[in-house]
Amino acid sequence: MQEIQTSKNRYAEVPKHADYTIDQQWETYSAEEHDRWDRLMARQKAILPGRACDEYIKAVDTLELSEGGIPDFEKLSAKLKKLTGWEVVAVADLVPGEYFFEHLANRRFPAGAFIRPESEMDYLEEPDIFHDVFGHVPLLSDPRFADFMQAYGAQGVEARRRGALPNLGKYYWFTAEFGLINTPEGRRIYGAGILSSMGETQFALENPSPNHLKFDIRRVMRQDYFIDDYQPTYFVINDFDELLDFAHKDFGPIYDDVAGKPFYDIGEVLDTDHVYQRGTLDYFKRKGKL
Ligand code: CO
């Protein structure tokens, strides 16, 4: 009997193209892997109403992410292309910065093609297909978010030239990955890192531990974070236009202000912060992390 490959090693022998992409080889996913996707998606969809922003909830339906089993990137890209010109390309692991920016700037979203193993349903450090496709892809069908992500990619070149790549990385982290947004109905999630995590979806909005601070670009670009736990600080925008505004701005003067400056401590709140929720940080203190 053939051994079932349950993690990223399924692509170990698959050659990488020059742009770091691979063939998804959709027909090679096992029934167990398709079933795992279905279970991840079902449990996440159940808790997202009232927590994820409307644009995201709507997008999951528009794209029919839920037709059953792991999405086929070719079919998904065909739908996405019609809506906003984006497509999803498969990668085996993390894409080096210059390739990542280049893909985004050309409306290609590189998505990990392997699915997390059964033992890591709740937590994993490397982005798998559930994080990338369920978390990131839906909002790429929203015209404003689609423009923002492309503009972000285009910013990469200039940021490198100015020695500000670490700062641009923080910006991505606190928006595309862990962003919150104020809406008339209350605070909602739009960041993929939260939307693809059952635990953090509830933690981010309902736990008193994390700070909720008003988004400010220079502030965000100097904020350090945990990569292996929930976030002690989330930054909140008031409108997707806010991201677009930043994305089309000349970041030059901003990079000059932030590049090379020390990062703020994890969980730190500054006197100048506009605070929506001052976190108790108890969750992190209990674990001895702060
Ligand atoms: Co991500």
mmCIF file of C-alpha atoms and ligand atoms in Angstrom:
data_model
loop_
_atom_site.group_PDB
_atom_site.id
_atom_site.type_symbol
_atom_site.label_atom_id
_atom_site.label_comp_id
_atom_site.label_asym_id
_atom_site.label_seq_id
_atom_site.Cartn_x
_atom_site.Cartn_y
_atom_site.Cartn_z
ATOM 1 C CA MET A 1 0.000 0.000 0.000
ATOM 2 C CA GLN A 2 1.225 3.456 -0.789
ATOM 3 C CA GLU A 3 2.187 5.621 2.122
ATOM 4 C CA ILE A 4 -0.116 8.587 2.541
ATOM 5 C CA GLN A 5 1.795 11.824 2.561
ATOM 6 C CA THR A 6 0.240 14.148 5.030
ATOM 7 C CA SER A 7 2.424 17.201 4.980
ATOM 8 C CA LYS A 8 4.705 19.366 2.935
ATOM 9 C CA ASN A 9 7.031 16.486 2.065
ATOM 10 C CA ARG A 10 4.441 15.583 -0.578
ATOM 11 C CA TYR A 11 6.184 18.159 -2.788
ATOM 12 C CA ALA A 12 9.770 17.240 -1.940
ATOM 13 C CA GLU A 13 10.381 15.701 -5.371
ATOM 14 C CA VAL A 14 8.335 18.190 -7.384
ATOM 15 C CA PRO A 15 10.583 20.539 -9.384
ATOM 16 C CA LYS A 16 10.308 24.278 -8.753
ATOM 17 C CA HIS A 17 9.787 26.613 -11.680
ATOM 18 C CA ALA A 18 12.059 29.640 -12.083
ATOM 19 C CA ASP A 19 9.541 31.828 -10.238
ATOM 20 C CA TYR A 20 9.479 29.416 -7.287
ATOM 21 C CA THR A 21 6.048 28.006 -8.120
ATOM 22 C CA ILE A 22 5.250 24.307 -8.456
ATOM 23 C CA ASP A 23 2.431 22.328 -10.000
ATOM 24 C CA GLN A 24 -0.277 21.795 -7.423
ATOM 25 C CA GLN A 25 -0.976 18.281 -8.711
ATOM 26 C CA TRP A 26 -4.485 18.501 -7.336
ATOM 27 C CA GLU A 27 -5.365 14.965 -8.377
ATOM 28 C CA THR A 28 -2.745 13.595 -5.954
ATOM 29 C CA TYR A 29 -4.448 14.769 -2.742
ATOM 30 C CA SER A 30 -5.752 11.834 -0.736
ATOM 31 C CA ALA A 31 -9.348 11.437 0.442
ATOM 32 C CA GLU A 32 -8.041 12.063 3.979
ATOM 33 C CA GLU A 33 -6.515 15.364 2.922
ATOM 34 C CA HIS A 34 -9.713 16.514 1.221
ATOM 35 C CA ASP A 35 -11.640 15.498 4.301
ATOM 36 C CA ARG A 36 -9.245 17.420 6.529
ATOM 37 C CA TRP A 37 -9.841 20.560 4.492
ATOM 38 C CA ASP A 38 -13.592 20.087 4.788
ATOM 39 C CA ARG A 39 -13.399 19.738 8.546
ATOM 40 C CA LEU A 40 -11.084 22.742 8.936
ATOM 41 C CA MET A 41 -13.383 24.827 6.794
ATOM 42 C CA ALA A 42 -16.616 23.700 8.460
ATOM 43 C CA ARG A 43 -15.445 24.492 11.963
ATOM 44 C CA GLN A 44 -14.013 27.835 10.895
ATOM 45 C CA LYS A 45 -17.107 28.869 8.913
ATOM 46 C CA ALA A 46 -19.215 28.118 11.969
ATOM 47 C CA ILE A 47 -17.457 30.707 14.124
ATOM 48 C CA LEU A 48 -16.804 33.466 11.580
ATOM 49 C CA PRO A 49 -20.224 35.143 11.333
ATOM 50 C CA GLY A 50 -20.182 38.186 13.596
ATOM 51 C CA ARG A 51 -16.381 37.971 13.833
ATOM 52 C CA ALA A 52 -15.036 38.167 10.268
ATOM 53 C CA CYS A 53 -15.735 41.337 8.291
ATOM 54 C CA ASP A 54 -18.687 41.243 5.862
ATOM 55 C CA GLU A 55 -16.425 41.554 2.819
ATOM 56 C CA TYR A 56 -14.674 38.345 3.798
ATOM 57 C CA ILE A 57 -17.854 36.363 4.561
ATOM 58 C CA LYS A 58 -19.359 37.453 1.274
ATOM 59 C CA ALA A 59 -16.191 36.583 -0.629
ATOM 60 C CA VAL A 60 -16.071 32.997 0.674
ATOM 61 C CA ASP A 61 -19.526 32.460 -0.861
ATOM 62 C CA THR A 62 -18.799 34.350 -4.073
ATOM 63 C CA LEU A 63 -15.732 32.227 -4.715
ATOM 64 C CA GLU A 64 -17.528 29.015 -3.733
ATOM 65 C CA LEU A 65 -14.556 27.965 -1.652
ATOM 66 C CA SER A 66 -16.938 25.471 -0.076
ATOM 67 C CA GLU A 67 -17.726 23.203 -2.998
ATOM 68 C CA GLY A 68 -16.089 20.317 -1.127
ATOM 69 C CA GLY A 69 -12.502 19.191 -0.673
ATOM 70 C CA ILE A 70 -9.215 21.026 -1.241
ATOM 71 C CA PRO A 71 -9.634 23.766 -3.853
ATOM 72 C CA ASP A 72 -8.113 23.249 -7.273
ATOM 73 C CA PHE A 73 -5.998 26.378 -7.914
ATOM 74 C CA GLU A 74 -6.765 26.329 -11.609
ATOM 75 C CA LYS A 75 -10.517 26.536 -11.047
ATOM 76 C CA LEU A 76 -10.126 28.999 -8.201
ATOM 77 C CA SER A 77 -7.891 31.238 -10.297
ATOM 78 C CA ALA A 78 -10.400 31.219 -13.159
ATOM 79 C CA LYS A 79 -13.098 32.596 -10.833
ATOM 80 C CA LEU A 80 -10.772 35.082 -9.177
ATOM 81 C CA LYS A 81 -9.403 36.311 -12.485
ATOM 82 C CA LYS A 82 -12.863 37.272 -13.662
ATOM 83 C CA LEU A 83 -13.505 39.232 -10.484
ATOM 84 C CA THR A 84 -10.273 41.126 -9.840
ATOM 85 C CA GLY A 85 -7.575 39.734 -12.143
ATOM 86 C CA TRP A 86 -5.843 37.778 -9.375
ATOM 87 C CA GLU A 87 -4.729 34.165 -9.594
ATOM 88 C CA VAL A 88 -3.464 31.645 -7.062
ATOM 89 C CA VAL A 89 -0.161 29.880 -7.749
ATOM 90 C CA ALA A 90 1.154 26.868 -5.830
ATOM 91 C CA VAL A 91 4.390 26.909 -3.839
ATOM 92 C CA ALA A 92 6.056 24.197 -1.775
ATOM 93 C CA ASP A 93 7.259 26.389 1.078
ATOM 94 C CA LEU A 94 7.978 29.989 2.031
ATOM 95 C CA VAL A 95 8.850 32.117 -0.994
ATOM 96 C CA PRO A 96 11.968 34.336 -0.767
ATOM 97 C CA GLY A 97 11.055 38.011 -0.468
ATOM 98 C CA GLU A 98 11.942 39.148 -3.964
ATOM 99 C CA TYR A 99 9.809 36.401 -5.555
ATOM 100 C CA PHE A 100 6.956 37.027 -3.151
ATOM 101 C CA PHE A 101 6.819 40.757 -3.964
ATOM 102 C CA GLU A 102 7.113 40.073 -7.666
ATOM 103 C CA HIS A 103 4.162 37.668 -7.573
ATOM 104 C CA LEU A 104 1.955 40.050 -5.629
ATOM 105 C CA ALA A 105 2.857 42.994 -7.844
ATOM 106 C CA ASN A 106 1.586 40.890 -10.774
ATOM 107 C CA ARG A 107 -1.598 39.758 -9.026
ATOM 108 C CA ARG A 108 -0.412 36.238 -8.341
ATOM 109 C CA PHE A 109 -0.883 34.967 -4.824
ATOM 110 C CA PRO A 110 1.647 32.244 -3.887
ATOM 111 C CA ALA A 111 -0.170 29.683 -1.752
ATOM 112 C CA GLY A 112 1.333 26.740 0.107
ATOM 113 C CA ALA A 113 -0.102 23.633 -1.562
ATOM 114 C CA PHE A 114 0.358 21.132 1.273
ATOM 115 C CA ILE A 115 -2.238 20.746 3.986
ATOM 116 C CA ARG A 116 -1.320 20.650 7.678
ATOM 117 C CA PRO A 117 -1.093 17.214 9.285
ATOM 118 C CA GLU A 118 -3.826 15.952 11.585
ATOM 119 C CA SER A 119 -1.559 16.582 14.581
ATOM 120 C CA GLU A 120 -1.384 20.312 13.815
ATOM 121 C CA MET A 121 -5.018 21.153 13.148
ATOM 122 C CA ASP A 122 -4.926 24.074 15.547
ATOM 123 C CA TYR A 123 -1.452 25.384 15.222
ATOM 124 C CA LEU A 124 1.316 25.496 12.673
ATOM 125 C CA GLU A 125 4.147 27.875 11.963
ATOM 126 C CA GLU A 126 4.418 27.444 8.233
ATOM 127 C CA PRO A 127 1.580 28.605 6.033
ATOM 128 C CA ASP A 128 -0.284 25.658 4.520
ATOM 129 C CA ILE A 129 -3.091 25.619 1.983
ATOM 130 C CA PHE A 130 -5.748 26.240 4.593
ATOM 131 C CA HIS A 131 -4.027 29.341 5.915
ATOM 132 C CA ASP A 132 -3.198 30.681 2.465
ATOM 133 C CA VAL A 133 -6.378 29.833 0.594
ATOM 134 C CA PHE A 134 -9.048 30.039 3.264
ATOM 135 C CA GLY A 135 -7.325 32.933 5.031
ATOM 136 C CA HIS A 136 -5.872 35.095 2.266
ATOM 137 C CA VAL A 137 -7.605 34.301 -0.994
ATOM 138 C CA PRO A 138 -11.248 35.322 -0.326
ATOM 139 C CA LEU A 139 -10.455 39.025 0.125
ATOM 140 C CA LEU A 140 -8.491 39.036 -3.135
ATOM 141 C CA SER A 141 -11.917 39.023 -4.781
ATOM 142 C CA ASP A 142 -12.718 42.368 -3.122
ATOM 143 C CA PRO A 143 -11.652 45.137 -5.515
ATOM 144 C CA ARG A 144 -10.130 47.387 -2.864
ATOM 145 C CA PHE A 145 -8.275 44.628 -1.080
ATOM 146 C CA ALA A 146 -7.119 43.261 -4.423
ATOM 147 C CA ASP A 147 -5.570 46.637 -5.269
ATOM 148 C CA PHE A 148 -3.997 46.903 -1.850
ATOM 149 C CA MET A 149 -2.239 43.542 -2.119
ATOM 150 C CA GLN A 150 -0.855 44.349 -5.543
ATOM 151 C CA ALA A 151 0.391 47.736 -4.349
ATOM 152 C CA TYR A 152 2.007 46.074 -1.367
ATOM 153 C CA GLY A 153 3.989 43.829 -3.702
ATOM 154 C CA ALA A 154 5.087 46.813 -5.746
ATOM 155 C CA GLN A 155 6.321 48.518 -2.568
ATOM 156 C CA GLY A 156 8.810 45.735 -1.936
ATOM 157 C CA VAL A 157 11.342 46.990 -4.465
ATOM 158 C CA GLU A 158 11.552 50.472 -3.004
ATOM 159 C CA ALA A 159 11.618 49.181 0.566
ATOM 160 C CA ARG A 160 14.636 47.023 -0.229
ATOM 161 C CA ARG A 161 16.449 49.984 -1.757
ATOM 162 C CA ARG A 162 15.884 51.996 1.412
ATOM 163 C CA GLY A 163 16.823 49.199 3.808
ATOM 164 C CA ALA A 164 13.265 49.092 5.099
ATOM 165 C CA LEU A 165 12.227 45.526 4.268
ATOM 166 C CA PRO A 166 11.893 44.563 7.954
ATOM 167 C CA ASN A 167 9.537 47.527 8.360
ATOM 168 C CA LEU A 168 7.463 46.623 5.343
ATOM 169 C CA GLY A 169 7.245 43.103 6.723
ATOM 170 C CA LYS A 170 5.723 44.423 9.949
ATOM 171 C CA TYR A 171 3.180 46.343 7.913
ATOM 172 C CA TYR A 172 2.091 43.137 6.165
ATOM 173 C CA TRP A 173 1.954 41.264 9.452
ATOM 174 C CA PHE A 174 -0.370 43.753 11.125
ATOM 175 C CA THR A 175 -2.655 44.168 8.094
ATOM 176 C CA ALA A 176 -2.933 41.184 5.734
ATOM 177 C CA GLU A 177 -2.090 38.677 8.469
ATOM 178 C CA PHE A 178 -3.468 40.077 11.724
ATOM 179 C CA GLY A 179 -5.569 43.092 10.854
ATOM 180 C CA LEU A 180 -8.803 44.124 12.561
ATOM 181 C CA ILE A 181 -11.329 46.617 11.206
ATOM 182 C CA ASN A 182 -13.994 48.754 12.887
ATOM 183 C CA THR A 183 -17.435 48.464 11.297
ATOM 184 C CA PRO A 184 -20.849 49.920 12.246
ATOM 185 C CA GLU A 185 -21.691 46.490 13.699
ATOM 186 C CA GLY A 186 -18.526 46.314 15.776
ATOM 187 C CA ARG A 187 -14.917 45.274 15.467
ATOM 188 C CA ARG A 188 -14.239 42.560 12.908
ATOM 189 C CA ILE A 189 -11.346 40.469 11.562
ATOM 190 C CA TYR A 190 -9.830 40.742 8.099
ATOM 191 C CA GLY A 191 -6.317 39.304 8.703
ATOM 192 C CA ALA A 192 -5.681 35.829 7.294
ATOM 193 C CA GLY A 193 -3.590 34.670 10.238
ATOM 194 C CA ILE A 194 -6.599 35.131 12.490
ATOM 195 C CA LEU A 195 -9.269 33.974 10.034
ATOM 196 C CA SER A 196 -7.498 30.648 9.491
ATOM 197 C CA SER A 197 -7.047 29.960 13.226
ATOM 198 C CA MET A 198 -9.975 28.769 15.312
ATOM 199 C CA GLY A 199 -8.309 29.752 18.567
ATOM 200 C CA GLU A 200 -7.150 33.189 17.511
ATOM 201 C CA THR A 201 -10.482 34.064 15.866
ATOM 202 C CA GLN A 202 -12.018 34.001 19.324
ATOM 203 C CA PHE A 203 -8.973 35.269 21.200
ATOM 204 C CA ALA A 204 -8.469 38.379 19.074
ATOM 205 C CA LEU A 205 -11.943 39.783 19.657
ATOM 206 C CA GLU A 206 -13.156 38.301 22.930
ATOM 207 C CA ASN A 207 -10.125 37.802 25.171
ATOM 208 C CA PRO A 208 -9.183 40.839 27.327
ATOM 209 C CA SER A 209 -5.463 40.072 26.941
ATOM 210 C CA PRO A 210 -4.537 41.737 23.638
ATOM 211 C CA ASN A 211 -4.258 45.449 22.920
ATOM 212 C CA HIS A 212 -6.422 46.919 20.161
ATOM 213 C CA LEU A 213 -4.673 50.021 18.845
ATOM 214 C CA LYS A 214 -5.606 52.409 16.073
ATOM 215 C CA PHE A 215 -3.624 51.658 12.935
ATOM 216 C CA ASP A 216 -0.802 54.112 12.301
ATOM 217 C CA ILE A 217 1.702 53.278 9.622
ATOM 218 C CA ARG A 218 4.914 54.509 11.257
ATOM 219 C CA ARG A 219 3.880 52.921 14.524
ATOM 220 C CA VAL A 220 3.037 49.592 12.919
ATOM 221 C CA MET A 221 6.283 49.452 10.977
ATOM 222 C CA ARG A 222 8.257 49.439 14.205
ATOM 223 C CA GLN A 223 6.211 46.925 16.168
ATOM 224 C CA ASP A 224 7.753 43.583 17.025
ATOM 225 C CA TYR A 225 5.575 40.457 17.377
ATOM 226 C CA PHE A 226 5.442 36.764 18.271
ATOM 227 C CA ILE A 227 5.521 34.349 15.363
ATOM 228 C CA ASP A 228 4.671 31.329 17.507
ATOM 229 C CA ASP A 229 1.677 32.503 19.518
ATOM 230 C CA TYR A 230 -1.404 34.723 19.448
ATOM 231 C CA GLN A 231 -0.728 38.435 19.060
ATOM 232 C CA PRO A 232 -0.511 40.683 22.160
ATOM 233 C CA THR A 233 -1.321 43.695 19.941
ATOM 234 C CA TYR A 234 -3.703 44.077 17.022
ATOM 235 C CA PHE A 235 -3.947 47.237 14.941
ATOM 236 C CA VAL A 236 -7.382 48.373 13.824
ATOM 237 C CA ILE A 237 -8.262 50.182 10.590
ATOM 238 C CA ASN A 238 -11.577 51.935 10.031
ATOM 239 C CA ASP A 239 -11.956 51.236 6.323
ATOM 240 C CA PHE A 240 -10.194 49.297 3.572
ATOM 241 C CA ASP A 241 -9.642 52.656 1.882
ATOM 242 C CA GLU A 242 -7.174 53.337 4.666
ATOM 243 C CA LEU A 243 -4.974 50.507 3.360
ATOM 244 C CA LEU A 244 -5.306 51.677 -0.208
ATOM 245 C CA ASP A 245 -4.399 55.197 0.738
ATOM 246 C CA PHE A 246 -1.213 53.951 2.317
ATOM 247 C CA ALA A 247 -0.521 51.574 -0.507
ATOM 248 C CA HIS A 248 -0.531 54.309 -3.132
ATOM 249 C CA LYS A 249 1.436 56.789 -1.091
ATOM 250 C CA ASP A 250 5.130 57.440 -1.630
ATOM 251 C CA PHE A 251 6.553 55.394 1.219
ATOM 252 C CA GLY A 252 9.973 57.017 0.837
ATOM 253 C CA PRO A 253 9.647 59.569 3.645
ATOM 254 C CA ILE A 254 8.032 56.939 5.845
ATOM 255 C CA TYR A 255 10.923 54.502 5.323
ATOM 256 C CA ASP A 256 13.355 57.311 6.138
ATOM 257 C CA ASP A 257 11.541 57.787 9.452
ATOM 258 C CA VAL A 258 11.437 54.151 10.479
ATOM 259 C CA ALA A 259 14.296 52.267 8.805
ATOM 260 C CA GLY A 260 17.018 51.182 11.220
ATOM 261 C CA LYS A 261 15.125 52.438 14.301
ATOM 262 C CA PRO A 262 14.686 50.001 17.189
ATOM 263 C CA PHE A 263 11.454 48.040 17.344
ATOM 264 C CA TYR A 264 8.912 48.558 20.109
ATOM 265 C CA ASP A 265 8.670 45.771 22.665
ATOM 266 C CA ILE A 266 6.029 43.148 22.103
ATOM 267 C CA GLY A 267 2.825 44.212 23.848
ATOM 268 C CA GLU A 268 4.092 47.754 24.483
ATOM 269 C CA VAL A 269 1.559 50.613 24.434
ATOM 270 C CA LEU A 270 2.908 54.099 23.727
ATOM 271 C CA ASP A 271 1.625 57.388 25.167
ATOM 272 C CA THR A 272 0.861 58.446 21.619
ATOM 273 C CA ASP A 273 -1.252 55.362 20.820
ATOM 274 C CA HIS A 274 -4.968 55.685 20.270
ATOM 275 C CA VAL A 275 -6.140 52.789 22.411
ATOM 276 C CA TYR A 276 -9.418 50.992 21.682
ATOM 277 C CA GLN A 277 -8.730 48.207 24.163
ATOM 278 C CA ARG A 278 -5.841 48.150 26.578
ATOM 279 C CA GLY A 279 -4.969 44.495 26.933
ATOM 280 C CA THR A 280 -4.358 42.866 30.296
ATOM 281 C CA LEU A 281 -1.716 40.691 28.565
ATOM 282 C CA ASP A 282 -2.710 38.029 31.132
ATOM 283 C CA TYR A 283 -2.675 35.234 28.573
ATOM 284 C CA PHE A 284 0.976 35.971 27.820
ATOM 285 C CA LYS A 285 2.005 36.614 31.417
ATOM 286 C CA ARG A 286 0.560 33.269 32.487
ATOM 287 C CA LYS A 287 2.732 31.578 29.885
ATOM 288 C CA GLY A 288 5.774 33.549 31.013
ATOM 289 C CA LYS A 289 6.083 35.145 27.581
ATOM 290 C CA LEU A 290 5.625 38.733 28.760
HETATM 291 CO CO CO B 1 -0.259 34.425 5.562
#
